[in-house]
PDB file of C-alpha atoms in Angstrom:
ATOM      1  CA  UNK A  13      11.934   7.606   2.337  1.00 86.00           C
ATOM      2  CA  UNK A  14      15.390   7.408   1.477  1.00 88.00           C
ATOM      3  CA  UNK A  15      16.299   6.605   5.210  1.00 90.00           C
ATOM      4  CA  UNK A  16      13.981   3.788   4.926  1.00 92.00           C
ATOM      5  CA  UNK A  17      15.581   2.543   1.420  1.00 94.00           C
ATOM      6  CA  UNK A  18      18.957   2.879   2.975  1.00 93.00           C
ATOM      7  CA  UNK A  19      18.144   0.948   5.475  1.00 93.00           C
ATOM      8  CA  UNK A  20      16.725  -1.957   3.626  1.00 93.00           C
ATOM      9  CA  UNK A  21      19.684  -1.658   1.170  1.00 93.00           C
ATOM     10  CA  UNK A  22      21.893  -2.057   3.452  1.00 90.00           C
ATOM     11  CA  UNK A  23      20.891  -5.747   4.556  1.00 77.00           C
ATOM     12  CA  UNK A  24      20.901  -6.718   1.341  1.00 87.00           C
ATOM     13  CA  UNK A  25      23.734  -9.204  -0.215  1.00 87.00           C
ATOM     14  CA  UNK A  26      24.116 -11.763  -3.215  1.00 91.00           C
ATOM     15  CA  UNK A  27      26.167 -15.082  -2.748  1.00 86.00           C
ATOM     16  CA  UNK A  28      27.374 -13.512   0.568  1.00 85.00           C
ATOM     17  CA  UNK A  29      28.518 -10.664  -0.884  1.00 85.00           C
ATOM     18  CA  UNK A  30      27.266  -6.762  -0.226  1.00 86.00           C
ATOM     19  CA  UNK A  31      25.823  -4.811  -2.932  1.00 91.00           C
ATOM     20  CA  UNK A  32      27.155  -1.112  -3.059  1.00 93.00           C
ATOM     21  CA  UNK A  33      24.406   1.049  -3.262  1.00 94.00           C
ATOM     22  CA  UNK A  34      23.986   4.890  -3.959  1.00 93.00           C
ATOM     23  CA  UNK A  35      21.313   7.773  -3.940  1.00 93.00           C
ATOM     24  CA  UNK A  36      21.208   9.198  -8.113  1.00 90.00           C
ATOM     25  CA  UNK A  37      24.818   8.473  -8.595  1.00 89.00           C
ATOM     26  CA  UNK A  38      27.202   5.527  -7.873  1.00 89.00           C
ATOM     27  CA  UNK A  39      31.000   6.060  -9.361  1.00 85.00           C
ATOM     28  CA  UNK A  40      31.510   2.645  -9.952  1.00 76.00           C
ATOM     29  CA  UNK A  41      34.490   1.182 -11.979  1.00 82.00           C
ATOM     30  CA  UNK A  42      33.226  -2.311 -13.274  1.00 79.00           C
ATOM     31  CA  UNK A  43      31.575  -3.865 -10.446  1.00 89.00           C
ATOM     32  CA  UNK A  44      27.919  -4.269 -10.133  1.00 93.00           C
ATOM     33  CA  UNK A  45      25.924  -1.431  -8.125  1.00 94.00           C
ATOM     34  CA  UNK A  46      22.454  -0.361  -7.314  1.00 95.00           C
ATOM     35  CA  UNK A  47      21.301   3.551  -7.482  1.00 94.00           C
ATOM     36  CA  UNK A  48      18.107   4.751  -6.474  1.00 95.00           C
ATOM     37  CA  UNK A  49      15.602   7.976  -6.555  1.00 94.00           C
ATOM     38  CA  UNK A  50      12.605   9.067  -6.831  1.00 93.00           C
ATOM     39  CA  UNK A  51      10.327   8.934 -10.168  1.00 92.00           C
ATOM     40  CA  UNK A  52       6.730  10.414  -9.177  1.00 88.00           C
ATOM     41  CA  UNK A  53       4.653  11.120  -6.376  1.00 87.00           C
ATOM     42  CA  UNK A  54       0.600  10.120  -7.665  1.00 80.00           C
ATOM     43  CA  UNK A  55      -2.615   9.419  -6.171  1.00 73.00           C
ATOM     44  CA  UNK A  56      -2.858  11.533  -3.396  1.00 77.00           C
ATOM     45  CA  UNK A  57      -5.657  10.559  -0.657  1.00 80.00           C
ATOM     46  CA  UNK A  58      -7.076  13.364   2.027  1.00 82.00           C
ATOM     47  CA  UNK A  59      -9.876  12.966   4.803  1.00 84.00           C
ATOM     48  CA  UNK A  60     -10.896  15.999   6.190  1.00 83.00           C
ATOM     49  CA  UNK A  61      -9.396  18.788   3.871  1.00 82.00           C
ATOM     50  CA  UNK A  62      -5.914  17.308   4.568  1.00 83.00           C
ATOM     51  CA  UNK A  63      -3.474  14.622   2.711  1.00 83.00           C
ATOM     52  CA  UNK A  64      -3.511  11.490   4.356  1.00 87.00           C
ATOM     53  CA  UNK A  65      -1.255   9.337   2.370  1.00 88.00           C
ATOM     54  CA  UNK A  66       0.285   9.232  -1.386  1.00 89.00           C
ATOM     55  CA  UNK A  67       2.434   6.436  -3.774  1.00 92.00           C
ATOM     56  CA  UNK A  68       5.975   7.132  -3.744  1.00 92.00           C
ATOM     57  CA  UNK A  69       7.108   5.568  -7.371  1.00 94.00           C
ATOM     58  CA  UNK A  70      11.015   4.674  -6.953  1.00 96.00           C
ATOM     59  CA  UNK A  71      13.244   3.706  -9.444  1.00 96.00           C
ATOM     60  CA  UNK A  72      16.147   1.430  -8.738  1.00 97.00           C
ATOM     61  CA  UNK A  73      18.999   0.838 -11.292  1.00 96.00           C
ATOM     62  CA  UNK A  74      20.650  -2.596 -11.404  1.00 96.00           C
ATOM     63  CA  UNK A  75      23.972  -1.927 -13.350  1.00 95.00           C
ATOM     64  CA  UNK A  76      26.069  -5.061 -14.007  1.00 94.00           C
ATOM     65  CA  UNK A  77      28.860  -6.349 -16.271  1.00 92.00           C
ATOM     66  CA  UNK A  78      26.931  -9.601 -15.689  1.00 91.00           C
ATOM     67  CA  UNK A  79      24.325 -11.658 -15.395  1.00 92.00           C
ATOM     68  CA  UNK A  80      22.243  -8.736 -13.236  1.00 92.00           C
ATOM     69  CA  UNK A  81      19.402 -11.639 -12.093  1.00 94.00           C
ATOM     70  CA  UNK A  82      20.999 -12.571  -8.839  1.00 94.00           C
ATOM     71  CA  UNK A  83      20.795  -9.274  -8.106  1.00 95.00           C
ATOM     72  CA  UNK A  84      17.116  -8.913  -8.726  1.00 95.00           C
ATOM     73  CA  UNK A  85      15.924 -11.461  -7.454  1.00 95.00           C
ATOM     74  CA  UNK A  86      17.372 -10.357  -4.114  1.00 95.00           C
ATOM     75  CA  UNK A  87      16.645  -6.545  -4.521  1.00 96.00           C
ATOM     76  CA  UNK A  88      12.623  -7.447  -5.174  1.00 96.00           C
ATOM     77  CA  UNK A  89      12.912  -9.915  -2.745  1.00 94.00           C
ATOM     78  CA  UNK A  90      14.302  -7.456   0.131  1.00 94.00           C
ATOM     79  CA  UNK A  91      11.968  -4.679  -1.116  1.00 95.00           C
ATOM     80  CA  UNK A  92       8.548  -6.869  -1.347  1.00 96.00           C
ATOM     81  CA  UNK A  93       9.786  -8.101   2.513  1.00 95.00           C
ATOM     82  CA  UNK A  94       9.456  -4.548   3.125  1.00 94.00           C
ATOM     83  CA  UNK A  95       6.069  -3.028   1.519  1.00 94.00           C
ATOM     84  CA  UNK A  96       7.745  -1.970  -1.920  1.00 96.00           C
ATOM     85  CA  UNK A  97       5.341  -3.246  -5.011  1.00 96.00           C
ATOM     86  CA  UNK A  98       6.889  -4.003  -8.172  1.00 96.00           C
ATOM     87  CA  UNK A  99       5.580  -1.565 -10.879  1.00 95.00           C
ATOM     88  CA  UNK A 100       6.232  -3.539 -14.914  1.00 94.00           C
ATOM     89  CA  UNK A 101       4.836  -1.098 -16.814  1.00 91.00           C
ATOM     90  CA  UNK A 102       7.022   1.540 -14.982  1.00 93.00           C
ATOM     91  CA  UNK A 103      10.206  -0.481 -15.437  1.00 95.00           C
ATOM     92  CA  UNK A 104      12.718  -0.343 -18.928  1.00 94.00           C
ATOM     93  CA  UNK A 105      13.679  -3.087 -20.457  1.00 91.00           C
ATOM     94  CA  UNK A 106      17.306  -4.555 -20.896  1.00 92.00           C
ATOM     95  CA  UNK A 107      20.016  -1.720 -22.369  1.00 92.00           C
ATOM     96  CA  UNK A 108      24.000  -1.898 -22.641  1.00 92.00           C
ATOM     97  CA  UNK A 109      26.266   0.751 -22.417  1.00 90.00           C
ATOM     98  CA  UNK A 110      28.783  -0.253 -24.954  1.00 89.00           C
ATOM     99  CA  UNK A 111      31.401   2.192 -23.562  1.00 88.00           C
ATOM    100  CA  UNK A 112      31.385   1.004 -19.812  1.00 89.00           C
ATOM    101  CA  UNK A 113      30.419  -2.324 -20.600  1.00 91.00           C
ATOM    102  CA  UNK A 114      27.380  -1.804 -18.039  1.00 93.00           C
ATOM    103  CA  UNK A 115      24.225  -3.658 -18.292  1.00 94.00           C
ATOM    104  CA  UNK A 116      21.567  -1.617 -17.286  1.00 94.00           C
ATOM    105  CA  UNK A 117      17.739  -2.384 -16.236  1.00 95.00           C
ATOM    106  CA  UNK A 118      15.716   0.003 -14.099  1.00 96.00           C
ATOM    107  CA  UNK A 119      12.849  -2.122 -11.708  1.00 97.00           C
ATOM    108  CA  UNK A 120       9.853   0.983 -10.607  1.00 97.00           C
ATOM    109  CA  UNK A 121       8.291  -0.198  -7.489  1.00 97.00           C
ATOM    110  CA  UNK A 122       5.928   1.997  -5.689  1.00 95.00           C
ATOM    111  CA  UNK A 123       5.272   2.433  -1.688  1.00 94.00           C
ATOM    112  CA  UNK A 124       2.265   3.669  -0.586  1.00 91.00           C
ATOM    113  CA  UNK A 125       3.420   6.656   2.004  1.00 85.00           C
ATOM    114  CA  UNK A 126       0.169   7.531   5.105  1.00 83.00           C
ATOM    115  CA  UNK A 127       0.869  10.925   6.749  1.00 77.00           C
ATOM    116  CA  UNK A 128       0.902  10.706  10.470  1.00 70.00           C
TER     117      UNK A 128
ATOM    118  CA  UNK B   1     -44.469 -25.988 -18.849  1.00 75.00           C
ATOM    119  CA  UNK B   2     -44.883 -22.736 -18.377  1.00 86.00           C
ATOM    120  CA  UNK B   3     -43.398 -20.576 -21.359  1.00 89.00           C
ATOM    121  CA  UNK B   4     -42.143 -17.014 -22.014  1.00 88.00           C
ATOM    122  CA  UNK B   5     -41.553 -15.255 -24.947  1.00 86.00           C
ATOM    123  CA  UNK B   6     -39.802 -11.597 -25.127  1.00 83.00           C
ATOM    124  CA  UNK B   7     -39.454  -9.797 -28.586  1.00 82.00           C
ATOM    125  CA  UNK B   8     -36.864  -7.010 -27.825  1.00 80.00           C
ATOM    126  CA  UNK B   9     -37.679  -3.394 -29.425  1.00 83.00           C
ATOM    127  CA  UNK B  10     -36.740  -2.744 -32.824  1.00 83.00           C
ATOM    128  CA  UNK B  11     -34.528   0.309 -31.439  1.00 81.00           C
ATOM    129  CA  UNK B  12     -32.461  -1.528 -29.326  1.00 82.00           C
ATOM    130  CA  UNK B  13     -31.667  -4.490 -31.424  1.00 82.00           C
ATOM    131  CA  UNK B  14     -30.630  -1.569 -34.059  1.00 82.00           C
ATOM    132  CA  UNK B  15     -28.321  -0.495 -31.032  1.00 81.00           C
ATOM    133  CA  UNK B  16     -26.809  -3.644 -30.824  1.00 82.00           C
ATOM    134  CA  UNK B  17     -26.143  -4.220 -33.764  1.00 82.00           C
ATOM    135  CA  UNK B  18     -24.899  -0.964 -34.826  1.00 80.00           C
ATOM    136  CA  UNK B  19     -22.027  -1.635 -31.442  1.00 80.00           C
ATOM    137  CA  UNK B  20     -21.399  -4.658 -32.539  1.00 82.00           C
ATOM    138  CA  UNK B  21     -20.913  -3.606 -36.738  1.00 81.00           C
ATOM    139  CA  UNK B  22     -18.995  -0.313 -34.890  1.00 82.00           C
ATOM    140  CA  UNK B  23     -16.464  -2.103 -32.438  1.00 86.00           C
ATOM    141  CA  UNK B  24     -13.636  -1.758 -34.149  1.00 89.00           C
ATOM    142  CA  UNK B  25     -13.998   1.669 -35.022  1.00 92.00           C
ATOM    143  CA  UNK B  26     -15.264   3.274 -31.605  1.00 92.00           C
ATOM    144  CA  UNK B  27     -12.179   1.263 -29.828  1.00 93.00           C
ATOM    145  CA  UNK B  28     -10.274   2.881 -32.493  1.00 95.00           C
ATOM    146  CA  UNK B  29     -11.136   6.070 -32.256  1.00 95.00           C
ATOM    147  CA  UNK B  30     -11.121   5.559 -28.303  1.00 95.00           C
ATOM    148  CA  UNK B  31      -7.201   4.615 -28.452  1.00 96.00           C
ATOM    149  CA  UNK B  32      -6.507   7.052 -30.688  1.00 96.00           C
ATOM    150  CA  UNK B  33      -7.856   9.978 -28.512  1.00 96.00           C
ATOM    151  CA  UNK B  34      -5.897   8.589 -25.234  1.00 96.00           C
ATOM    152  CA  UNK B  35      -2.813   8.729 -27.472  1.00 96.00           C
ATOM    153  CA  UNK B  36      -3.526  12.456 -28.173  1.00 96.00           C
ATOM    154  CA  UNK B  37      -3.625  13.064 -24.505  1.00 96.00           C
ATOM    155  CA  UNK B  38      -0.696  11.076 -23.584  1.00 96.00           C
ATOM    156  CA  UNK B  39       1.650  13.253 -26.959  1.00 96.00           C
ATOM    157  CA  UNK B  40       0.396  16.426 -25.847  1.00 96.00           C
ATOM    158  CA  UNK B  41       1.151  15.429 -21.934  1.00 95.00           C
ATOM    159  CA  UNK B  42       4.632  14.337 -23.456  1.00 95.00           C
ATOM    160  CA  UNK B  43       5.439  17.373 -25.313  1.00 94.00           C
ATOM    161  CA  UNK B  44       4.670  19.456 -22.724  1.00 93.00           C
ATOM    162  CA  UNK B  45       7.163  17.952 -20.077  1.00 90.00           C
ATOM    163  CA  UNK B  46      10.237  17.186 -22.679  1.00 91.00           C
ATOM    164  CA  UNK B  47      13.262  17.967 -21.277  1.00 89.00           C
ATOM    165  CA  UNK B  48      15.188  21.012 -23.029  1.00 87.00           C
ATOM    166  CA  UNK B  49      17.578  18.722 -24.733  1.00 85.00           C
ATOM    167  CA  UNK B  50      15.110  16.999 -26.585  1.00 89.00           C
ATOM    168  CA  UNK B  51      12.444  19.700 -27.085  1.00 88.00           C
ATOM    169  CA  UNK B  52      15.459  21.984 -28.846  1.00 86.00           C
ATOM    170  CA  UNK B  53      16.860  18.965 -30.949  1.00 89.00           C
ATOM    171  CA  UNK B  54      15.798  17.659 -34.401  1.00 90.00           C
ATOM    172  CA  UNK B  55      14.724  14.583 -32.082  1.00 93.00           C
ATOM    173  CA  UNK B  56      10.787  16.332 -31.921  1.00 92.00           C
ATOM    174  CA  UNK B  57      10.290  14.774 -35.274  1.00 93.00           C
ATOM    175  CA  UNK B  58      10.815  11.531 -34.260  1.00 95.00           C
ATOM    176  CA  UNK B  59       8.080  11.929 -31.501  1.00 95.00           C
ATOM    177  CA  UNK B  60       4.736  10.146 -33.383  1.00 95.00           C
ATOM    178  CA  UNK B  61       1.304   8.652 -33.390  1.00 96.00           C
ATOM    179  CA  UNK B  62       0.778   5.684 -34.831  1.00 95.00           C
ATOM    180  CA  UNK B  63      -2.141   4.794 -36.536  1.00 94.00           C
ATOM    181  CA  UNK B  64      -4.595   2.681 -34.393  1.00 94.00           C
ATOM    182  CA  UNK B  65      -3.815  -1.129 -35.641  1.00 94.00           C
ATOM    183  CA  UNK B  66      -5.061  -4.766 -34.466  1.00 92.00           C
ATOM    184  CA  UNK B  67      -2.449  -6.785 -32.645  1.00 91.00           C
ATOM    185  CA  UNK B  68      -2.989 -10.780 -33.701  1.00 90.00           C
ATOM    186  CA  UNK B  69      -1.388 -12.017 -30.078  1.00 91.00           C
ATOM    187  CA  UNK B  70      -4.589 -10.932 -28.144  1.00 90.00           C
ATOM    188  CA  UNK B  71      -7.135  -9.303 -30.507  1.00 89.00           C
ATOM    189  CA  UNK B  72      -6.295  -6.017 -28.830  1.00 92.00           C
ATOM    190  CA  UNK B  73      -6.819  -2.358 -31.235  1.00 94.00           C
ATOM    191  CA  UNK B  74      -3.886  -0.258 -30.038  1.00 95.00           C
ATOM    192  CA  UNK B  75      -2.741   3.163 -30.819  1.00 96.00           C
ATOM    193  CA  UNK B  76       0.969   4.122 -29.572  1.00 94.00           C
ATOM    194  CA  UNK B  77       2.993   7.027 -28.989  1.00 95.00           C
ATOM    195  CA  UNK B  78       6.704   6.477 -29.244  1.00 95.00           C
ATOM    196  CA  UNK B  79       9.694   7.653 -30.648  1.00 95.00           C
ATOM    197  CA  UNK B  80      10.647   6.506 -33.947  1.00 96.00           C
ATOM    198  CA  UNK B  81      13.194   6.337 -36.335  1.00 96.00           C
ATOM    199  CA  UNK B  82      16.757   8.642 -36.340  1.00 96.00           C
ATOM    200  CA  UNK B  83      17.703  12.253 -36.250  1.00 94.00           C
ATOM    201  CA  UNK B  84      20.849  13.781 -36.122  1.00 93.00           C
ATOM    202  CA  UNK B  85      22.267  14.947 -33.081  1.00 89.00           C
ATOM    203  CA  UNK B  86      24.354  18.527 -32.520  1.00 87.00           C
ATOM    204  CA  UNK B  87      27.721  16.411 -33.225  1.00 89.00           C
ATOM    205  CA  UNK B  88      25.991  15.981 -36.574  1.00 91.00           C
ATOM    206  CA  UNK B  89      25.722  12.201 -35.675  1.00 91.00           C
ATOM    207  CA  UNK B  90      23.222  10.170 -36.656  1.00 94.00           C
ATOM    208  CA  UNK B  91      21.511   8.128 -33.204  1.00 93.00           C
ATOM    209  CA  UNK B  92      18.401   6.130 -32.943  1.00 95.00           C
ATOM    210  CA  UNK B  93      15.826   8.325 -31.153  1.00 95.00           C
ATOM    211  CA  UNK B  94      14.443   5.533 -28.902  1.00 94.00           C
ATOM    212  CA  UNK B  95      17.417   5.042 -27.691  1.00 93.00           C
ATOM    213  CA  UNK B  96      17.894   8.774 -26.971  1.00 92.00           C
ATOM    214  CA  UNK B  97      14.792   8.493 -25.114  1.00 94.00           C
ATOM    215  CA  UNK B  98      15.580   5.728 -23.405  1.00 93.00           C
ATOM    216  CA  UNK B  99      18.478   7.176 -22.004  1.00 92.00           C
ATOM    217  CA  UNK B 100      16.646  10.724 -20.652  1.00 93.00           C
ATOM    218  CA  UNK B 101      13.755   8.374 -19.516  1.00 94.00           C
ATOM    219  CA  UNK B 102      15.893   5.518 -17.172  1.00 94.00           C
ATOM    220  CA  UNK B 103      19.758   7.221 -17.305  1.00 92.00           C
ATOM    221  CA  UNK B 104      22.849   5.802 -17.815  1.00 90.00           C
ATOM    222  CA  UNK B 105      26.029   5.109 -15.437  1.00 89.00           C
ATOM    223  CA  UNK B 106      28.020   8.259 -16.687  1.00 77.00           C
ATOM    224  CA  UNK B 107      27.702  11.756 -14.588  1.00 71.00           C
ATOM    225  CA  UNK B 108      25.866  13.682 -18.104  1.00 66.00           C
ATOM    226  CA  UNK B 109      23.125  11.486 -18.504  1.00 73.00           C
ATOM    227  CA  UNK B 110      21.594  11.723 -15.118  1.00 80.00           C
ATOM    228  CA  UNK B 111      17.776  10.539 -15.593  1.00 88.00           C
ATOM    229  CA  UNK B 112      15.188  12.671 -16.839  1.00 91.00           C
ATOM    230  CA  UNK B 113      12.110  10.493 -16.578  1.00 91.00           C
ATOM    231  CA  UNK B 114       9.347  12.570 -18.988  1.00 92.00           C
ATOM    232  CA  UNK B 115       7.499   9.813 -20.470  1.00 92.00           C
ATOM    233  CA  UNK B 116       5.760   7.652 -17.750  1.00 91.00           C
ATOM    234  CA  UNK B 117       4.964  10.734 -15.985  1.00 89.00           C
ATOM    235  CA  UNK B 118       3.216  12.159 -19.162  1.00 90.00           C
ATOM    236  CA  UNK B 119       0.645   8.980 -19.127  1.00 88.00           C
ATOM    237  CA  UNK B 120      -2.274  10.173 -16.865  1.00 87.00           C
ATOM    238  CA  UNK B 121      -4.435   7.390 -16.282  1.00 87.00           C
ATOM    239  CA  UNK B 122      -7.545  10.228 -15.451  1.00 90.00           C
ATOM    240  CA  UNK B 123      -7.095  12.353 -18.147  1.00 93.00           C
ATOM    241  CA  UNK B 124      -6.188   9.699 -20.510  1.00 95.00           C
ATOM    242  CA  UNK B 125      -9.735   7.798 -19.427  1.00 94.00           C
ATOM    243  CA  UNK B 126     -11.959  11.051 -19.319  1.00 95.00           C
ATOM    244  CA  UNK B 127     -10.238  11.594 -23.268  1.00 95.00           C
ATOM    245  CA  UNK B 128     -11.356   8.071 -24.277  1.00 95.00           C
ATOM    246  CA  UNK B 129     -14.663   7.551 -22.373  1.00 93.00           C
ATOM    247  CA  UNK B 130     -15.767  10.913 -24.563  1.00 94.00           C
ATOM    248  CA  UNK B 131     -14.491   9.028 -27.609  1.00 94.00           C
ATOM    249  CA  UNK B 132     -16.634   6.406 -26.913  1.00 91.00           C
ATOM    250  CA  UNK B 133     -19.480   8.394 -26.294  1.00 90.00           C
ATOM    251  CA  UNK B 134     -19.192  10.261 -29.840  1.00 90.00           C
ATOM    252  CA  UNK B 135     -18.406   7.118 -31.861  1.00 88.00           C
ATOM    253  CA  UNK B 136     -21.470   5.343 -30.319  1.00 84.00           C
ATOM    254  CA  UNK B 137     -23.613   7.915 -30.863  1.00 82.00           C
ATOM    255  CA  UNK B 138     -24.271   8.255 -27.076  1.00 80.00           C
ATOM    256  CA  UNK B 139     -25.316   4.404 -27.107  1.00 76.00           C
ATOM    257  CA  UNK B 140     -22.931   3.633 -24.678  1.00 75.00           C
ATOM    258  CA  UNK B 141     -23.408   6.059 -22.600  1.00 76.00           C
ATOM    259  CA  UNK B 142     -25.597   4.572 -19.902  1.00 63.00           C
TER     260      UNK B 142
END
């Protein structure tokens, strides 16, 4: 999975410009980045006493010391493009980190995984 | 013109009208007994730094309540209010919770996601499905 997000991620730019993107943890030092892991694993499927496929829930942080909805827009945009569904009710709201001056906002989207 | 005329049983108009009298309470109790599943699904995953912490008292039920924007009877589980912290500071629990649940940019507050995984859509059904079956009297069974 995170091959797959890596690769997506990678592609993915706002008003020309590369987003830097990390697994967990991104050092950054002011400018806007994107982390991502894993939240859950849930609803299982299996045919024939074996698993056949499962929802991989992924969170993806959007930290910004601005306006964060450029970045959105492309992020669900790239991820949607790629099978990803955005997940609301999983998502936070808006939060600020007074001492880094980071906005924060964490978008859920869940991928539906099929075993081979 | 051909003409029909059908006089329901006394029983199930009694039914009827005992749902329709009863709404508000079976959805009540309903929502309240999902929230019970959800706090005890909650407790039971905390992470240590909030299941050691004065912050457990700020973990609550509310009491089940109408919401005027779409008619809707609710009953929430949340963190609520303030506690003081091991620095003797006093912090907003949500906000605590907030922090565990989607992390923050710093290395120490890595994410600890406990509360979406604690709601259960299965168990949290099966919980208020048998609600509904004990504040109908079995009515609604069928």
């Amino acid at each position: 999975m995170n091959e797959l997000i890596e690769t997506i991620l990678n592609g993915l730019t706002v008003d020309g410009a590369s987003v830097p993107f990390a697994f967990m943890y991104y050092e950054g030092h002011g400018e806007p980045y994107i982390t991502y892991s894993e939240e859950s694993i849930d609803n299982s499927f299996s045919g024939d006493n074996s698993l056949v496929g499962y929802v991989h829930y992924y969170d993806f942080d959007i930290y910004s010391t601005g306006n964060y909805f450029p970045i959105w827009e492309a992020l669900r945009s790239v991820l949607e493009e790629n099978g990803f569904i955005w997940q609301p009710s999983r998502s936070s709201s808006d939060y600020f980190e007074p001492d880094t001056h980071y906005y924060h906002r964490t978008f859920n989207f869940a991928y539906m995984w099929e075993e081979n | 013109m051909a003409r029909y005329e059908l006089q329901l049983p006394d029983e199930i108009m009694k039914d009827i009208q005992t749902i329709e009298s009863g709404s508000d309470r079976i959805f009540a109790e309903m929502t309240e007994a999902g929230a019970k599943v959800a706090y005890n699904l909650i407790r039971s995953g905390l992470p240590k730094g909030i299941a050691s912490s004065d912050m457990m008292r700020c973990l609550q039920i509310t009491r089940s309540y109408r919401t005027p924007s779409d008619d809707g009877i609710n009953t929430k589980v949340a963190f609520y209010g303030y506690f003081t912290n091991e620095k003797g500071q006093r912090v907003p629990a949500p906000l605590v919770a907030a922090v565990f649940e989607y992390g923050r940019s710093g290395k120490p507050f890595q994410k600890h996601p406990f509360m979406r995984k604690a709601f259960k859509n299965k168990a949290i059904e099966q919980a208020m499905m048998d609600a509904q079956s004990r504040a109908s009297g079995g009515i609604l069974d069928e």
